[in-house]
Coordinates of N, CA and C in Angstrom, one line a residue:
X506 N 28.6 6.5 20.2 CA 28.8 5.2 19.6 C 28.1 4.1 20.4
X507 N 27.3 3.4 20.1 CA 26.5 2.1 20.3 C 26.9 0.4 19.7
X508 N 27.3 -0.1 20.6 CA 27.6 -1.6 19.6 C 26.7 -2.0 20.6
X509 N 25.6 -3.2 19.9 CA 24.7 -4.1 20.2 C 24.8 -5.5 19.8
X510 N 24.1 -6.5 19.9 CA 24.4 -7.7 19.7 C 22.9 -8.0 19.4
X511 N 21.9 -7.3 19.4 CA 20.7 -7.7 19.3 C 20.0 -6.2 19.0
X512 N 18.6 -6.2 18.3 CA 18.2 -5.2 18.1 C 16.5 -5.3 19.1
X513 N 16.1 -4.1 19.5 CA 15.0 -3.5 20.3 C 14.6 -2.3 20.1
X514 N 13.8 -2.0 21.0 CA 13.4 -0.7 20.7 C 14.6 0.4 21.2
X515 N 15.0 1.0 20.1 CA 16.4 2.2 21.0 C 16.0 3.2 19.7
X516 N 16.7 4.0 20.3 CA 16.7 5.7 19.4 C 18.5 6.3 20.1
X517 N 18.5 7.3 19.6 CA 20.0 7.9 19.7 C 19.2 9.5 20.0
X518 N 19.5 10.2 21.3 CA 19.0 11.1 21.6 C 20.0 11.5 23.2
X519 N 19.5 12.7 23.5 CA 19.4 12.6 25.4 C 18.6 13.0 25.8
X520 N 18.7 13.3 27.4 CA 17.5 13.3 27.8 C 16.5 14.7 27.7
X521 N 17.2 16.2 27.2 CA 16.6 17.1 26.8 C 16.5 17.1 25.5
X522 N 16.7 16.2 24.9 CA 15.6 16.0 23.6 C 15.7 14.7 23.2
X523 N 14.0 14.5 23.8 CA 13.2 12.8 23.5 C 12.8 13.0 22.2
X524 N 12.9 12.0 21.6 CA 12.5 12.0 20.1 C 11.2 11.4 20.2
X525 N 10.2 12.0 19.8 CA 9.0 11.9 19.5 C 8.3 10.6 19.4
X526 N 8.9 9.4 18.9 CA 8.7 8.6 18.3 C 9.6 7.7 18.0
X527 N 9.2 6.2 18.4 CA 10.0 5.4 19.1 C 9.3 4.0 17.7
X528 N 10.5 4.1 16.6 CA 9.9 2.5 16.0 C 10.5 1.6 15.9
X529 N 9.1 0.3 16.2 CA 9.2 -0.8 16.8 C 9.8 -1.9 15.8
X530 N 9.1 -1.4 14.3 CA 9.4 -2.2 12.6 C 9.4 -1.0 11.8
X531 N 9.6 -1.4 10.9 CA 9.5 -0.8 9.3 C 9.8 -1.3 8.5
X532 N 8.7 -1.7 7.7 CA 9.0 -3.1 6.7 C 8.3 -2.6 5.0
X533 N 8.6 -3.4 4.2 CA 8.0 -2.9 3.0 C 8.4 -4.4 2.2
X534 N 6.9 -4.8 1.9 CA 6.6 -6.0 0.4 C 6.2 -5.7 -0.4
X535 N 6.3 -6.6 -1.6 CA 5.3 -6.8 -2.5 C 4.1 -7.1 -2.7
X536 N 2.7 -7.1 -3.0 CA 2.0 -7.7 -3.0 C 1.4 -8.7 -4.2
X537 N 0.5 -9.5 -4.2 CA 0.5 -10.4 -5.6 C -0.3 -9.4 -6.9
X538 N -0.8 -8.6 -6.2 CA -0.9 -7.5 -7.7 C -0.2 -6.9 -7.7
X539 N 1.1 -6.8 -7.2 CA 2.3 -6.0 -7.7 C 2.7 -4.4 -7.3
X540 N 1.5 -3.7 -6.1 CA 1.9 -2.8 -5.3 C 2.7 -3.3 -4.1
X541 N 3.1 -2.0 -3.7 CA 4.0 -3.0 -2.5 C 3.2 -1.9 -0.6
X542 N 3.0 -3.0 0.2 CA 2.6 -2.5 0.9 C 3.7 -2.1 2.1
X543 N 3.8 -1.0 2.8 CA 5.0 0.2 3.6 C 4.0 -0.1 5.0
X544 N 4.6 -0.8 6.2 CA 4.4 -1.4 7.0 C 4.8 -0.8 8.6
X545 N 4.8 -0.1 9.4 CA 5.4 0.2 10.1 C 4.2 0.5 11.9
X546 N 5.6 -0.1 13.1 CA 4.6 -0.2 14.6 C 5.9 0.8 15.2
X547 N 4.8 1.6 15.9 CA 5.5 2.3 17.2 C 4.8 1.9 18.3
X548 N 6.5 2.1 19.1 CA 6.2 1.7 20.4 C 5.9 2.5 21.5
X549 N 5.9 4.0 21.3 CA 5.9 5.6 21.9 C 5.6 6.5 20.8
X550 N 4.8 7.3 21.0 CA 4.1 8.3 20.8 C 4.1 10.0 21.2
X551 N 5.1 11.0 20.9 CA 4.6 11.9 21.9 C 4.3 13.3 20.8
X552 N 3.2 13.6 20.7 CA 2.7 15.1 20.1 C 2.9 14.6 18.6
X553 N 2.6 13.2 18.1 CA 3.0 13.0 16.9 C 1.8 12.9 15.6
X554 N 1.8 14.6 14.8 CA 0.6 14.6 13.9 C 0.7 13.4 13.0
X555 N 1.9 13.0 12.3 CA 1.9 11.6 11.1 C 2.9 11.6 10.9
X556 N 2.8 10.8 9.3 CA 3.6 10.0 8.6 C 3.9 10.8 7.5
X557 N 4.9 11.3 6.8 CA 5.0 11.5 5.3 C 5.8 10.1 4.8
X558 N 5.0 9.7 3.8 CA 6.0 8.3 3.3 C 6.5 9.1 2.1
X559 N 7.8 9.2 2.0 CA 8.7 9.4 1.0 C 8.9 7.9 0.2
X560 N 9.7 8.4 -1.0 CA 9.9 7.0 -2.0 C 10.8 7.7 -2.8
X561 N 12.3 6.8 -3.1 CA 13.2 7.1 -3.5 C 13.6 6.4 -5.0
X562 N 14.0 6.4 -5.9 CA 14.5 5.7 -6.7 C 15.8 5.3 -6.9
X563 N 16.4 6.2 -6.1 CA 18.4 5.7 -5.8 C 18.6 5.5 -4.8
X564 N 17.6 5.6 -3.6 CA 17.8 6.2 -2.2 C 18.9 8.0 -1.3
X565 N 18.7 8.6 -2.6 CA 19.2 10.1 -2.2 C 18.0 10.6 -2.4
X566 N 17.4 11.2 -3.2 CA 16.3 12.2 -3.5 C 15.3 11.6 -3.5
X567 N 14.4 11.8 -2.4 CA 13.1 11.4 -2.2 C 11.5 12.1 -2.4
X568 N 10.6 12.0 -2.6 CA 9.2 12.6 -2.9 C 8.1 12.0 -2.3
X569 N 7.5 12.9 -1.7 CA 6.6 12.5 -0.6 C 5.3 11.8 -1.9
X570 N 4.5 10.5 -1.7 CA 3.9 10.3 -1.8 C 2.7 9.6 -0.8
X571 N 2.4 10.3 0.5 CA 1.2 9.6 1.1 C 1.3 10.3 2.2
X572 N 0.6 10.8 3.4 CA 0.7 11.0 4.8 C -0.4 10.3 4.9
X573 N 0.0 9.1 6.4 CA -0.9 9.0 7.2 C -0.6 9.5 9.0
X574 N -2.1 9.2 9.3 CA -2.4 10.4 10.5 C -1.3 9.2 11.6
X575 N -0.8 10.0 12.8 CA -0.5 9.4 13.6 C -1.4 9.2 15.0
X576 N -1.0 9.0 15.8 CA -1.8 8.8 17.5 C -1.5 9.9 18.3
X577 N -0.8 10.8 17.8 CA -0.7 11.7 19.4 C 0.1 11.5 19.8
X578 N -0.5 11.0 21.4 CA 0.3 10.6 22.2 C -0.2 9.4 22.6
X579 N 1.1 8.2 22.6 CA 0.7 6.7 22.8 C 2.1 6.2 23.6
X580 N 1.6 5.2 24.5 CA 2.3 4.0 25.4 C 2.6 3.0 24.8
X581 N 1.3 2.6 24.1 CA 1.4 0.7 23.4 C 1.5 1.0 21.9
X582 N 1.6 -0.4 21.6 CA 2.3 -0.8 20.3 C 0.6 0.4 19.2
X583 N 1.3 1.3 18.0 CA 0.2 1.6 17.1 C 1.1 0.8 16.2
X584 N 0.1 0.3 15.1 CA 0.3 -0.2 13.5 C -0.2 0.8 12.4
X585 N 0.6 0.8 11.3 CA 0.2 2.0 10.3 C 0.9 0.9 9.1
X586 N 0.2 1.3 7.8 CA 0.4 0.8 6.6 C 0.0 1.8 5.5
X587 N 1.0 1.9 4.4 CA 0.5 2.7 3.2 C 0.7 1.4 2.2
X588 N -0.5 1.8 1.4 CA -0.1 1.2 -0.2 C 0.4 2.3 -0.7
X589 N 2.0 1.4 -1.9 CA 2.0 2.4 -3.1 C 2.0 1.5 -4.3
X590 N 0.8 2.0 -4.9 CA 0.3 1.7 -6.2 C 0.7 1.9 -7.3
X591 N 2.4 2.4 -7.4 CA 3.0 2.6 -8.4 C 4.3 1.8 -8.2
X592 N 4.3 1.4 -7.4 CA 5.2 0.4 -7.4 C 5.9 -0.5 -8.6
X593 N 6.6 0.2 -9.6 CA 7.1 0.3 -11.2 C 8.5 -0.9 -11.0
X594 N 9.2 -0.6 -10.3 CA 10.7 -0.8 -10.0 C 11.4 -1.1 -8.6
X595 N 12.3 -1.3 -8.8 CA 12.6 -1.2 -7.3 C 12.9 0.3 -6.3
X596 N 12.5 0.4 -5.2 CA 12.6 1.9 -4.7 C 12.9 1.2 -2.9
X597 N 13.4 2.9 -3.0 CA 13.8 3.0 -1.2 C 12.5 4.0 -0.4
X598 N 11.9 3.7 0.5 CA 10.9 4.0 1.5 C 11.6 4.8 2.7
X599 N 11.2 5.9 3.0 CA 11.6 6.3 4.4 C 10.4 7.1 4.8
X600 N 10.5 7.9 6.2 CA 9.2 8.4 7.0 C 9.8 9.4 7.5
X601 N 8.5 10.5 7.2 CA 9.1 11.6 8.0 C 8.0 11.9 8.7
X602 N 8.6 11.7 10.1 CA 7.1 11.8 10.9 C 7.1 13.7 11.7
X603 N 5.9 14.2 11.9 CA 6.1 15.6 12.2 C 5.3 15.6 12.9
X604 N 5.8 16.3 13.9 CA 4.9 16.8 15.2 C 3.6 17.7 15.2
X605 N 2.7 18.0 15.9 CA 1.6 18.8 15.8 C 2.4 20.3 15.6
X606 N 3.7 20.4 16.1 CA 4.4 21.6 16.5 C 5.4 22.2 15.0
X607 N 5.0 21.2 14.1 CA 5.6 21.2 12.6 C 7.1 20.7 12.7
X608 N 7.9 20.4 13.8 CA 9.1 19.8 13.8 C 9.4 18.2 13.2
X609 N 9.7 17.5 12.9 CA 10.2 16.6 12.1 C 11.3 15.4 12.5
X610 N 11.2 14.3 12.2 CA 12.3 13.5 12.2 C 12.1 12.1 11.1
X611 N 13.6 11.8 10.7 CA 13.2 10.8 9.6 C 13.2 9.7 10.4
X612 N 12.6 8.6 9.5 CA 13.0 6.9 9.8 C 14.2 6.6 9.5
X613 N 14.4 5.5 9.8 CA 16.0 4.5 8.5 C 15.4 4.5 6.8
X614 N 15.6 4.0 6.2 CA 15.6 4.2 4.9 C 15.4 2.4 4.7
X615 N 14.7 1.9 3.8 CA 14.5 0.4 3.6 C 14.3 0.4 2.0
X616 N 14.8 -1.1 1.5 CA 14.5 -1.3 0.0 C 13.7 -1.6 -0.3
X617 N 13.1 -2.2 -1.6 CA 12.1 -3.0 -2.2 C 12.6 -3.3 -3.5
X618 N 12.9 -4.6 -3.8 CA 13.3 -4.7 -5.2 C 11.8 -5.7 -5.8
X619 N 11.5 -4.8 -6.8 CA 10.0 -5.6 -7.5 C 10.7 -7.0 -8.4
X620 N 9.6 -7.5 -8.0 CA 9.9 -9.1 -8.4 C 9.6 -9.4 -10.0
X621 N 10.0 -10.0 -11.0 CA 9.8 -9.6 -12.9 C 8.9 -10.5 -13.0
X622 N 8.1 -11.1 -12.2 CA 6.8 -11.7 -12.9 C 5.6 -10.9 -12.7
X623 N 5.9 -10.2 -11.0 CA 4.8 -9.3 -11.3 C 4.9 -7.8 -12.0
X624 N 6.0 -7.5 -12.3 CA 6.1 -6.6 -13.2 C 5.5 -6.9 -14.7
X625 N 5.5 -7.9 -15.0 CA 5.5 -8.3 -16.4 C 3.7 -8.4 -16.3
X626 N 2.8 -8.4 -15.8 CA 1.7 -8.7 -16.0 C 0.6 -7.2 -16.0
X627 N 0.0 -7.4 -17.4 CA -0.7 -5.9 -18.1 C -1.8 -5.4 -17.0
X628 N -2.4 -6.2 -16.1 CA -3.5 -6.1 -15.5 C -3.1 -6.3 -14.1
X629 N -3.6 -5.2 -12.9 CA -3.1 -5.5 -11.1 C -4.8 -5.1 -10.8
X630 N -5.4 -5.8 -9.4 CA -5.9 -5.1 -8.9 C -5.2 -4.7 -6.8
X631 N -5.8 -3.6 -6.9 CA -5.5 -2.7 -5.4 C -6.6 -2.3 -4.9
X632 N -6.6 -1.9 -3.4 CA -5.3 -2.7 -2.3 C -6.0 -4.6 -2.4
X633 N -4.9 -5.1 -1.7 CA -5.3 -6.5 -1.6 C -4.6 -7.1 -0.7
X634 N -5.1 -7.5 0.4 CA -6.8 -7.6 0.3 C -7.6 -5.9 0.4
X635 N -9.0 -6.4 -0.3 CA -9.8 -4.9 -0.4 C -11.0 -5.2 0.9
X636 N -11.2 -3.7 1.0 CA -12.4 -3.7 2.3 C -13.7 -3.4 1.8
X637 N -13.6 -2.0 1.4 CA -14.5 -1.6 0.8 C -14.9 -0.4 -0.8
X638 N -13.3 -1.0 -0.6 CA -13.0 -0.1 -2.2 C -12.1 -1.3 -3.1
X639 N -11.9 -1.0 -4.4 CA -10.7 -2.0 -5.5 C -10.8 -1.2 -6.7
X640 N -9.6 -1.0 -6.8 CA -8.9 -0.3 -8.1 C -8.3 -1.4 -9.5
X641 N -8.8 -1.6 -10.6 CA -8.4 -2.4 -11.4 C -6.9 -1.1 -12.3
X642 N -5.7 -1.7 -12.1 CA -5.2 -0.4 -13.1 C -4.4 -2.0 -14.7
X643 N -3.6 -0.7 -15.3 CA -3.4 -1.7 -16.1 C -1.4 -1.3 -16.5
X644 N -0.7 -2.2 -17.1 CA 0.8 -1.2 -17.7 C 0.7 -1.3 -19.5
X645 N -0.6 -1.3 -19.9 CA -0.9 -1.2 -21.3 C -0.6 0.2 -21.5
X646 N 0.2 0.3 -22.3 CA -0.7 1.7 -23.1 C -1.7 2.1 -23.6
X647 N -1.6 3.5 -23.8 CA -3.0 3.9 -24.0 C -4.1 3.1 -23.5
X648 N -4.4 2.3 -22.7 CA -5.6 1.5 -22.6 C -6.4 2.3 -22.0
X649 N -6.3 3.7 -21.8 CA -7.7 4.7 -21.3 C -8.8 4.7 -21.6
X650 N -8.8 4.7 -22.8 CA -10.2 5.1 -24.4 C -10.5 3.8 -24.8
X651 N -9.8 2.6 -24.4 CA -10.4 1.6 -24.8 C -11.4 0.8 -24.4
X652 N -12.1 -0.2 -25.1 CA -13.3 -1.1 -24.3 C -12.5 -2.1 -23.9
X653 N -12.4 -2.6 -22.5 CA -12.8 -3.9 -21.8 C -13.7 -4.5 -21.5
X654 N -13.7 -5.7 -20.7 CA -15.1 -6.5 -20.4 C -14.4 -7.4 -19.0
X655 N -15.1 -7.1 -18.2 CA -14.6 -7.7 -16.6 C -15.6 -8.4 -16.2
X656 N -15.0 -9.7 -15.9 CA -16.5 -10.1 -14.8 C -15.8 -10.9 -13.8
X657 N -16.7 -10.8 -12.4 CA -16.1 -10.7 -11.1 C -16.7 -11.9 -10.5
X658 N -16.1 -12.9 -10.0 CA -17.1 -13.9 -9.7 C -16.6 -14.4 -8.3
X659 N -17.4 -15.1 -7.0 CA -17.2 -15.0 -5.9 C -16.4 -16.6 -6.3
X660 N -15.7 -17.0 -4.7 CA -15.0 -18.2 -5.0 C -15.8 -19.5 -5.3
X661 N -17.4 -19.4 -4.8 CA -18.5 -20.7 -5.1 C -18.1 -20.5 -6.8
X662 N -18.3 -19.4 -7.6 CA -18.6 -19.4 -9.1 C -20.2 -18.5 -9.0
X663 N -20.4 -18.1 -7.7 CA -21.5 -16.9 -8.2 C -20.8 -15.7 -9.1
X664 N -21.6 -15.0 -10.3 CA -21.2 -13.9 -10.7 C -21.7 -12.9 -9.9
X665 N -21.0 -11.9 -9.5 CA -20.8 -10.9 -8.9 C -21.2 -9.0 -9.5
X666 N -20.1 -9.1 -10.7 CA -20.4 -8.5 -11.5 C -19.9 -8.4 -12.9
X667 N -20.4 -8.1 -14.0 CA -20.3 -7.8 -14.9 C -19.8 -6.6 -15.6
X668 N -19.1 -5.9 -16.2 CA -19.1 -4.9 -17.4 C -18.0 -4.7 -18.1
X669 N -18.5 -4.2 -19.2 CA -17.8 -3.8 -20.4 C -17.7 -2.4 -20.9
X670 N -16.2 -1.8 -21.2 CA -16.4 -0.4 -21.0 C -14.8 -0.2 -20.7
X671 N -14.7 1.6 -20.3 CA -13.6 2.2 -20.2 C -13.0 1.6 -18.9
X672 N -11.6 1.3 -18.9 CA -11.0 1.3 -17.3 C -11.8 1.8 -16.5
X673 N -11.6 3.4 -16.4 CA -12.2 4.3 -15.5 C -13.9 3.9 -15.6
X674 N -14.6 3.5 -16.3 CA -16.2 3.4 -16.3 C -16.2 1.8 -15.2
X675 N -15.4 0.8 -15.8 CA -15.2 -0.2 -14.9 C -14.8 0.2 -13.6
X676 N -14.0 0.7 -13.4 CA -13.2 1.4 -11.5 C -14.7 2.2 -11.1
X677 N -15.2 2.6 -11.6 CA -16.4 3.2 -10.9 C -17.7 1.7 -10.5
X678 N -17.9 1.6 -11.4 CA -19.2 0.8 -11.2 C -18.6 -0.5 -10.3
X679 N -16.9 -0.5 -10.5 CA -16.2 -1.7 -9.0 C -16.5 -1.2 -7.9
X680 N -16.2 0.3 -7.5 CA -16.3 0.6 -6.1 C -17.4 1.3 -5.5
X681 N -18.3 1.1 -6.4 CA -20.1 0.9 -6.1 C -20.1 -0.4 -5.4
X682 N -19.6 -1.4 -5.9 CA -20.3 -2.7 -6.0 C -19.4 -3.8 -4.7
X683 N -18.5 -3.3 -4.3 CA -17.4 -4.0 -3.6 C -18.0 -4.2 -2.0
X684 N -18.4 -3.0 -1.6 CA -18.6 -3.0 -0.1 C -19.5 -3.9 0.3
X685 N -20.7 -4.4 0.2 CA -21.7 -5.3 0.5 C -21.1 -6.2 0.6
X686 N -20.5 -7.1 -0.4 CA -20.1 -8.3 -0.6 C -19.2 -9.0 0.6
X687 N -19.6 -10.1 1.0 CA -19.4 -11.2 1.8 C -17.4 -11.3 2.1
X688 N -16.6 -11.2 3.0 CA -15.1 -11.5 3.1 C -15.4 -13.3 2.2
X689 N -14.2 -12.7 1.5 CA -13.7 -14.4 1.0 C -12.7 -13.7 -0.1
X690 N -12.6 -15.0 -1.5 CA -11.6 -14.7 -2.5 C -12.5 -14.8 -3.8
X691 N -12.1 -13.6 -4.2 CA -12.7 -13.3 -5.8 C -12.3 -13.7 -6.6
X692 N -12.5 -13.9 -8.0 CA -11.9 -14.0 -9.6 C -12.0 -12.6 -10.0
X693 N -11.5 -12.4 -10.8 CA -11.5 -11.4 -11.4 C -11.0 -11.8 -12.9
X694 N -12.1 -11.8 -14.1 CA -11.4 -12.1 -15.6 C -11.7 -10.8 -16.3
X695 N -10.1 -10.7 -16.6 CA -10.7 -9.1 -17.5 C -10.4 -9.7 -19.3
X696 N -11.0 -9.3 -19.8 CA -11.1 -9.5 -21.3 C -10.8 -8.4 -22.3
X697 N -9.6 -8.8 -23.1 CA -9.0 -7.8 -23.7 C -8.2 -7.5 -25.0
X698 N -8.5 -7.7 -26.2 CA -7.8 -7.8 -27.4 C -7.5 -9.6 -27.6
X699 N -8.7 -10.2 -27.2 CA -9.0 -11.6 -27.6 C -8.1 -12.6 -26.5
X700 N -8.1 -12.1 -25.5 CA -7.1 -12.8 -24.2 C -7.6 -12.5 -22.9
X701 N -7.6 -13.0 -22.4 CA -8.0 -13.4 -20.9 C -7.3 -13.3 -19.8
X702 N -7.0 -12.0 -19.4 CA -6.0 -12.5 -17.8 C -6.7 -12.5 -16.4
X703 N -6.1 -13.5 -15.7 CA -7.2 -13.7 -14.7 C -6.6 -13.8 -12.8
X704 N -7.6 -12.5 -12.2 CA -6.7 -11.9 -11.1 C -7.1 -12.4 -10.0
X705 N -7.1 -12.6 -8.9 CA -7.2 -12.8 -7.6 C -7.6 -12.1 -6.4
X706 N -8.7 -11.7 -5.7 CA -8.6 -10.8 -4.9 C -9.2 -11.2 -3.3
X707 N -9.0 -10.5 -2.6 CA -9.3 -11.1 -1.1 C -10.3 -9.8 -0.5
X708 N -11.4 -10.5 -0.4 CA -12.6 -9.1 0.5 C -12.2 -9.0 2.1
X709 N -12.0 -8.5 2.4 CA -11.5 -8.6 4.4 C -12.6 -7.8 4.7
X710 N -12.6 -8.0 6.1 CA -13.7 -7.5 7.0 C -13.7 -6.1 7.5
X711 N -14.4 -5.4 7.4 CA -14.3 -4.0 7.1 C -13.8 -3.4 8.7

């Protein structure tokens, strides 16, 4: 039993068995296209291959959707972040981090309740900010087989790019075209059954 008055870095263990991995945060938002980004710093490191990010919908029964790689073995603060681009509803996030030795331990468990404006909007782009890739998706139906028309314009009002075409034919000819381009804030107008929605994107430094 532990009562504290303040929170730090602590774990519940003894001394013949150190837990692998010591975290410092674990956090999870929304973002303005409406993925939510899974945020998390450790403060120790030892024999640690990664991350499985699980995602819950009641918080009992979880499904791995993502591993990222860990550090090994570390002293100072590491940062790690997943997007999840399905981010439908509200969901519970936890981590199961596993050793090079295949042994395992979870995180705490955290919520996310999605916010109804960005739910409600047909058109998201991901991640954001982008580096050197961007995903346009949509919550239309059927909109696979259909024609769009996108044009991308820098924050001066240079056009950037142009086309018209399938989702998937537009997501390709975007992440041709994304990496060169200058850090700042994009437009993004996608055009679609006589209506115009119009997105926001941030280029960061690669």
């Amino acid at each position: 039993t532990v009562k504290t008055g303040s929170f730090s870095d602590w774990t519940a263990s003894d001394a013949n068995n150190m837990l692998p991995v010591k975290f410092r945060t674990f956090t999870a938002k929304e973002n303005i296209d409406g993925s939510a980004s899974i945020k998390w710093i450790t403060s120790e490191e030892i024999n640690n291959e990664g991350f499985e990010v699980e995602k819950s919908s009641d918080g009992k029964s979880f499904e791995k959707i993502g591993f990222v790689n860990g550090s090994g073995n570390a002293t100072s603060d590491k940062s790690y972040e997943f997007s999840d681009n399905m981010f439908t509803s509200k969901a519970y996030y936890r981590l199961r981090q596993v050793d090079f030795n295949g042994e395992s331990e979870y995180s705490a468990i955290i919520h996310l309740d999605k916010k109804g404006m960005s739910a409600q909007k047909p058109f998201a782009v991901s991640p954001n900010p982008m580096k050197d890739h961007a995903t346009i998706s949509s919550t239309i139906p059927d909109i696979s087989g259909k024609s769009i028309e996108v044009v991308i314009f820098s924050a001066k009002g240079k056009e950037m790019m142009r086309k018209s075409g399938t989702l998937d034919e537009i997501n390709e000819e975007l992440n041709n075209a994304v990496a060169p381009w200058d850090e700042g804030i994009y437009i993004i107008d996608i055009r679609f059954n006589g209506k115009v929605e119009r997105l926001k994107i941030l280029k960061d430094r690669l």
